[in-house]
PDB file of C-alpha atoms in Angstrom:
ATOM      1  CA  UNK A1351       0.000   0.000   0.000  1.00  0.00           C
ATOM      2  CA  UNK A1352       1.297   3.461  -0.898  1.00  0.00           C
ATOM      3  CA  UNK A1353       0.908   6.398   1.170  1.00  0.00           C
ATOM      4  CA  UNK A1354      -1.799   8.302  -0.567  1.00  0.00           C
ATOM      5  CA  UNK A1355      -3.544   4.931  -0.530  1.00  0.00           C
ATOM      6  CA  UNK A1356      -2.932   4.623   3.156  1.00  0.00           C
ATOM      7  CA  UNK A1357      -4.009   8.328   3.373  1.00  0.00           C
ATOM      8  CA  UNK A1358      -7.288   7.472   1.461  1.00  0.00           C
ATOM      9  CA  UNK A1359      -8.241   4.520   3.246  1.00  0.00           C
ATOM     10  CA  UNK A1360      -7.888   6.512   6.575  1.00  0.00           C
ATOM     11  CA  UNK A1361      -9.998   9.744   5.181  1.00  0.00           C
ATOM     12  CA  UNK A1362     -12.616   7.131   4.267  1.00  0.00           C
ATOM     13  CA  UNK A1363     -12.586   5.617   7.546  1.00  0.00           C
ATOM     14  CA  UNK A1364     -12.951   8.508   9.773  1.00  0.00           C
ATOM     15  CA  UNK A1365     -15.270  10.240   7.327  1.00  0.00           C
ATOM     16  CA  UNK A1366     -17.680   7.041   7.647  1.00  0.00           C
ATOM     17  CA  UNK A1367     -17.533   7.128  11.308  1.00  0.00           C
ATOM     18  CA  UNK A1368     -18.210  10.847  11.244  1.00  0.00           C
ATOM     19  CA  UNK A1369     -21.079  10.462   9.346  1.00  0.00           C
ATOM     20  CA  UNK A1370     -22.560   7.621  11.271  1.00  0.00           C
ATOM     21  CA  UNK A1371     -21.891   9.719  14.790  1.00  0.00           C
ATOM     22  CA  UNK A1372     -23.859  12.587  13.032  1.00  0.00           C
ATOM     23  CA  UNK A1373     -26.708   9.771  11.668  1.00  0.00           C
ATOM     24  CA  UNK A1374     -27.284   8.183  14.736  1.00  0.00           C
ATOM     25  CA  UNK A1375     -27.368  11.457  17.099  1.00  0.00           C
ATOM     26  CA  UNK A1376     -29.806  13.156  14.665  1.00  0.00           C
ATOM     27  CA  UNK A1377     -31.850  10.234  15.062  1.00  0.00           C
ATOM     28  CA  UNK A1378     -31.797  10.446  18.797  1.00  0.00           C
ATOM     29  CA  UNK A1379     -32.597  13.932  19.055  1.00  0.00           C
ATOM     30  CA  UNK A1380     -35.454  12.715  16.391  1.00  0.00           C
ATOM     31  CA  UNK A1381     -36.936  10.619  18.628  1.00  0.00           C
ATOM     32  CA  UNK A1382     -37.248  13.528  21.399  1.00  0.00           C
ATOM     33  CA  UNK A1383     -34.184  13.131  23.531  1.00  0.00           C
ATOM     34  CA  UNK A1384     -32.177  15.903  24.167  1.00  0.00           C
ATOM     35  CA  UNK A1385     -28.355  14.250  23.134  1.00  0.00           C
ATOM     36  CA  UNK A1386     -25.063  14.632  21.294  1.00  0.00           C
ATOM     37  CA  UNK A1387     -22.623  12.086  20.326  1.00  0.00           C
ATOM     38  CA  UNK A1388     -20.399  12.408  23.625  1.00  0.00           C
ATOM     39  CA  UNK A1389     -23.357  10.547  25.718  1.00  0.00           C
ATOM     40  CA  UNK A1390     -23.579   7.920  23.407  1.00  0.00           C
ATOM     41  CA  UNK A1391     -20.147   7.157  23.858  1.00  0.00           C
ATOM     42  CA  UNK A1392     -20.355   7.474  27.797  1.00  0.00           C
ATOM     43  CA  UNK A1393     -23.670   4.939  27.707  1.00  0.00           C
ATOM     44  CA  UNK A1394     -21.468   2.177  25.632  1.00  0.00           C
ATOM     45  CA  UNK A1395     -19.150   2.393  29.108  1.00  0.00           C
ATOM     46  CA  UNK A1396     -21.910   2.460  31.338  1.00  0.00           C
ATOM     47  CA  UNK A1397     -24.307  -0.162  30.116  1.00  0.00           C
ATOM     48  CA  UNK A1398     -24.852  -2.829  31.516  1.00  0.00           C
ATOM     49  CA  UNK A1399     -23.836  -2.280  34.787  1.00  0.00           C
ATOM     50  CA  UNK A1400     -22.041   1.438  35.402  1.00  0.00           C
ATOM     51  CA  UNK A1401     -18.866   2.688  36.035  1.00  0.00           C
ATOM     52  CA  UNK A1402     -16.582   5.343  38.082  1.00  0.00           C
ATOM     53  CA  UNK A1403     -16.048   8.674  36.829  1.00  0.00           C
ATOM     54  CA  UNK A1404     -12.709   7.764  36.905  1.00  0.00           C
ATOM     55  CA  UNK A1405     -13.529   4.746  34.690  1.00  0.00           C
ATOM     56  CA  UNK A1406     -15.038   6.622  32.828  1.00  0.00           C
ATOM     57  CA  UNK A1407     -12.772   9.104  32.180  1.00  0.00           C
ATOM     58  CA  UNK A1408     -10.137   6.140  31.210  1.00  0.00           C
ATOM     59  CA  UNK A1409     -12.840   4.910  28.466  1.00  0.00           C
ATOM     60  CA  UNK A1410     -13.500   8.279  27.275  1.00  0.00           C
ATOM     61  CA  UNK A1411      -9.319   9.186  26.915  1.00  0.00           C
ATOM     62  CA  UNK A1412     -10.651  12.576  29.143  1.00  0.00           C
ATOM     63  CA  UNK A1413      -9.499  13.794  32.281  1.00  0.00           C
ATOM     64  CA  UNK A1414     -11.080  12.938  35.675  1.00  0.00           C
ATOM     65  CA  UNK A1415     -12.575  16.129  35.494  1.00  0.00           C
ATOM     66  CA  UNK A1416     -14.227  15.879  32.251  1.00  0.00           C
ATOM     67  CA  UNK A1417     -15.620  12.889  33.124  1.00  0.00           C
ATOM     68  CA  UNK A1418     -17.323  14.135  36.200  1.00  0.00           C
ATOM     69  CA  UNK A1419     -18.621  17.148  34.453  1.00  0.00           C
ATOM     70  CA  UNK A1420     -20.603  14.411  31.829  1.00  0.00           C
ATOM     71  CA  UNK A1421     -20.970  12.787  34.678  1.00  0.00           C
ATOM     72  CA  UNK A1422     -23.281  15.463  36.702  1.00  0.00           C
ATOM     73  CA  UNK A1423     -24.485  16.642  32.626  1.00  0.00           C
ATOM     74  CA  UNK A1424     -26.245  13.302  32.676  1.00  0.00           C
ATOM     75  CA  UNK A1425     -27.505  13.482  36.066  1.00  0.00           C
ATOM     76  CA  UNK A1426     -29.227  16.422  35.415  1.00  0.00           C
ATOM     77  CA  UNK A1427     -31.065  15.281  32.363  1.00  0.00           C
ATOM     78  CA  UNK A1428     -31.861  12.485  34.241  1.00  0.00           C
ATOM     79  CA  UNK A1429     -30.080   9.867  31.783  1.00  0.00           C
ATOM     80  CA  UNK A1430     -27.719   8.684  34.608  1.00  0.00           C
ATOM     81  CA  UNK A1431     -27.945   8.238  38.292  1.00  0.00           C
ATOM     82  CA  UNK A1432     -25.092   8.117  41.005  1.00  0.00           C
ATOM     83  CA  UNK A1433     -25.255   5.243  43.331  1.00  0.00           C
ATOM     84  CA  UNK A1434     -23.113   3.929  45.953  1.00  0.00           C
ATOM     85  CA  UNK A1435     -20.096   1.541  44.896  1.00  0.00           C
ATOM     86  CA  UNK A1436     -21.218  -2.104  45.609  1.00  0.00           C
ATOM     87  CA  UNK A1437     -17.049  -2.346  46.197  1.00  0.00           C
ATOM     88  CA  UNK A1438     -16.046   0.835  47.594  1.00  0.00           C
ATOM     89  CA  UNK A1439     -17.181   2.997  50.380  1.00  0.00           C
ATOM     90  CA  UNK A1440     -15.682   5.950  48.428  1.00  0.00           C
ATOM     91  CA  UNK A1441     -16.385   5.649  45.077  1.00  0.00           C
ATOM     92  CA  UNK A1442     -20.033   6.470  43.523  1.00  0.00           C
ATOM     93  CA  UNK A1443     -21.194   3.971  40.915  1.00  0.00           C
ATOM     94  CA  UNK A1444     -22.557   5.869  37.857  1.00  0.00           C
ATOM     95  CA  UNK A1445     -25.593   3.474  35.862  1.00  0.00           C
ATOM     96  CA  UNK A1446     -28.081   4.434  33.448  1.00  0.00           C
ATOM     97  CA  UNK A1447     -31.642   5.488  34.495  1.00  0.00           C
ATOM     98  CA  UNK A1448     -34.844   4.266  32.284  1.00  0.00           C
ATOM     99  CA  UNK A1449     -34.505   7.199  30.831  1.00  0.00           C
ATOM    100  CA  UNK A1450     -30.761   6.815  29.724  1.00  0.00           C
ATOM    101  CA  UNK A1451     -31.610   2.721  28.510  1.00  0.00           C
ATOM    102  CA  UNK A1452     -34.874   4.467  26.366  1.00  0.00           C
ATOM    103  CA  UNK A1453     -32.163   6.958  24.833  1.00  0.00           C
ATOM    104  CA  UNK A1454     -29.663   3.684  24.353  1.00  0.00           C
ATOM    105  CA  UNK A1455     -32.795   1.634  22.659  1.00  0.00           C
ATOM    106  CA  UNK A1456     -33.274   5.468  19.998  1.00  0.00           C
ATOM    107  CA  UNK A1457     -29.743   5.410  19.417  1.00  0.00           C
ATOM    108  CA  UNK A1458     -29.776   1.554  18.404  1.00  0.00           C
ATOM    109  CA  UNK A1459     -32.994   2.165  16.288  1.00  0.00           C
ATOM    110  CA  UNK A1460     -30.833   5.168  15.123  1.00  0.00           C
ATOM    111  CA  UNK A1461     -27.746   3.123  14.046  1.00  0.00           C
ATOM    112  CA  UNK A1462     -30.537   0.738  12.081  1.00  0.00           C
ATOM    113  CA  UNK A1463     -31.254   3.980   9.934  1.00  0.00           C
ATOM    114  CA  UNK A1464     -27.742   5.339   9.789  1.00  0.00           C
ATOM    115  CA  UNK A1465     -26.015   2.201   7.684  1.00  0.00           C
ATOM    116  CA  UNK A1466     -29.372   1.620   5.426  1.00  0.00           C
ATOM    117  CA  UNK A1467     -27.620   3.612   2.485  1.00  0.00           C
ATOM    118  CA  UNK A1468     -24.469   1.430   3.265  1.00  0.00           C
ATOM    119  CA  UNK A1469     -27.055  -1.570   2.423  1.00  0.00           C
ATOM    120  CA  UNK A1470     -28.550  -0.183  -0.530  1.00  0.00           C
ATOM    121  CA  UNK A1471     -24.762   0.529  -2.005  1.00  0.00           C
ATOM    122  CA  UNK A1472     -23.272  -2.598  -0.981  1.00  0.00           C
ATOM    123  CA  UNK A1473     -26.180  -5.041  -0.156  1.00  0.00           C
ATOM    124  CA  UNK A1474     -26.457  -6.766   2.970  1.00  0.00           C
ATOM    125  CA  UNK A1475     -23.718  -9.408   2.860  1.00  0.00           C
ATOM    126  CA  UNK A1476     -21.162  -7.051   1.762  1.00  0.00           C
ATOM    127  CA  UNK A1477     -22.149  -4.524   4.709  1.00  0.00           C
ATOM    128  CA  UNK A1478     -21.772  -7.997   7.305  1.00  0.00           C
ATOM    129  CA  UNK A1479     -18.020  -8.821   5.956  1.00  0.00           C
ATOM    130  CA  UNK A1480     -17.197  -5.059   5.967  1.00  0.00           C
ATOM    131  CA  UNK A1481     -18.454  -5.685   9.512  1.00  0.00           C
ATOM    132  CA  UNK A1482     -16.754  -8.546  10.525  1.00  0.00           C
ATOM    133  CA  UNK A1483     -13.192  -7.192   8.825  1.00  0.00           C
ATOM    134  CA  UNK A1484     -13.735  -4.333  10.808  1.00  0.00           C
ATOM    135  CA  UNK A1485     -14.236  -5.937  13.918  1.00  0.00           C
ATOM    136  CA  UNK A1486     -11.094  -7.722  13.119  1.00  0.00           C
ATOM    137  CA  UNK A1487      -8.777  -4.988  12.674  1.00  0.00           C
ATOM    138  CA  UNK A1488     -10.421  -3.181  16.006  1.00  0.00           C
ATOM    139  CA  UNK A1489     -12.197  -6.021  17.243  1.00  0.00           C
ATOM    140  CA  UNK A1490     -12.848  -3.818  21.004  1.00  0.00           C
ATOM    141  CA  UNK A1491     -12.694  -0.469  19.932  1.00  0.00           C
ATOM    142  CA  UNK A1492     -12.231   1.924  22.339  1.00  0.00           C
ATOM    143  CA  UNK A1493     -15.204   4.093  21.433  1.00  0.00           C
ATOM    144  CA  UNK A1494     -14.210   7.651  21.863  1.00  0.00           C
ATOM    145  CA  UNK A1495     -16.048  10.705  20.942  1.00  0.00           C
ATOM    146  CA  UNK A1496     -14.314  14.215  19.234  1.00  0.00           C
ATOM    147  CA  UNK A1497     -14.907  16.680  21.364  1.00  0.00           C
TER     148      UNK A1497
END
């Protein structure tokens, strides 16, 4: 591969996963919940069952304070609740509310919509190797948002 190849493949890449961040927040906010793309990227660390801040801010590649400050963001729209630490005395356990696992079940309904058009171009086997090669290459992500 040469570099402008390299440099191509990479442009693709990011401008695919740009688009599908975009797609699937639109779609949340469609569906009536107040969102943007950083929440969905804080709910794939705190499903199923929640996380630290500090955790939190390791998944997210943000500081501790960052974290917190989503942390209490999420809180306040009620998408997140703080609960005591099942392991430590000190540390507050951070889970999803309902209202947080509705705006996880938009945001899947969402990502449904978003590839469609990758369907329609490529047809639905193509889109489930494209998948699968993909989850080869960066087979547990981490998911991080661009702030």
């Amino acid at each position: 591969m040469e570099n402008s190849e390299a440099i191509a493949l990479t442009a693709a890449l990011l401008a695919a996963a740009g688009d599908l961040t975009k797609r699937i927040n639109d779609g949340v906010v469609a569906r009536g919940f107040e969102a943007r793309p950083a929440y969905g990227f804080a709910f794939a660390r705190l499903a199923p069952d929640g996380a630290t801040a500090t955790e939190l801010a390791a998944h997210l590649g943000v500081t501790k304070q960052a974290a917190s400050q989503l942390v209490d963001e999420l809180v306040r729209k009620g998408y997140a609740e703080r609960r005591p630490h099942p392991g430590d005395a000190r540390a507050r356990l951070v889970v999803l509310s309902a209202s947080g696992w509705a705006c996880a079940r938009a945001a899947e309904e969402a990502a449904l919509e978003a590839v469609q058009p990758w369907v329609k171009v490529l047809g639905e086997g193509e889109v489930r190797v494209l998948c699968d090669r993909l989850r080869r290459i960066a087979p547990y992500g981490p998911l991080r948002p661009t702030w």
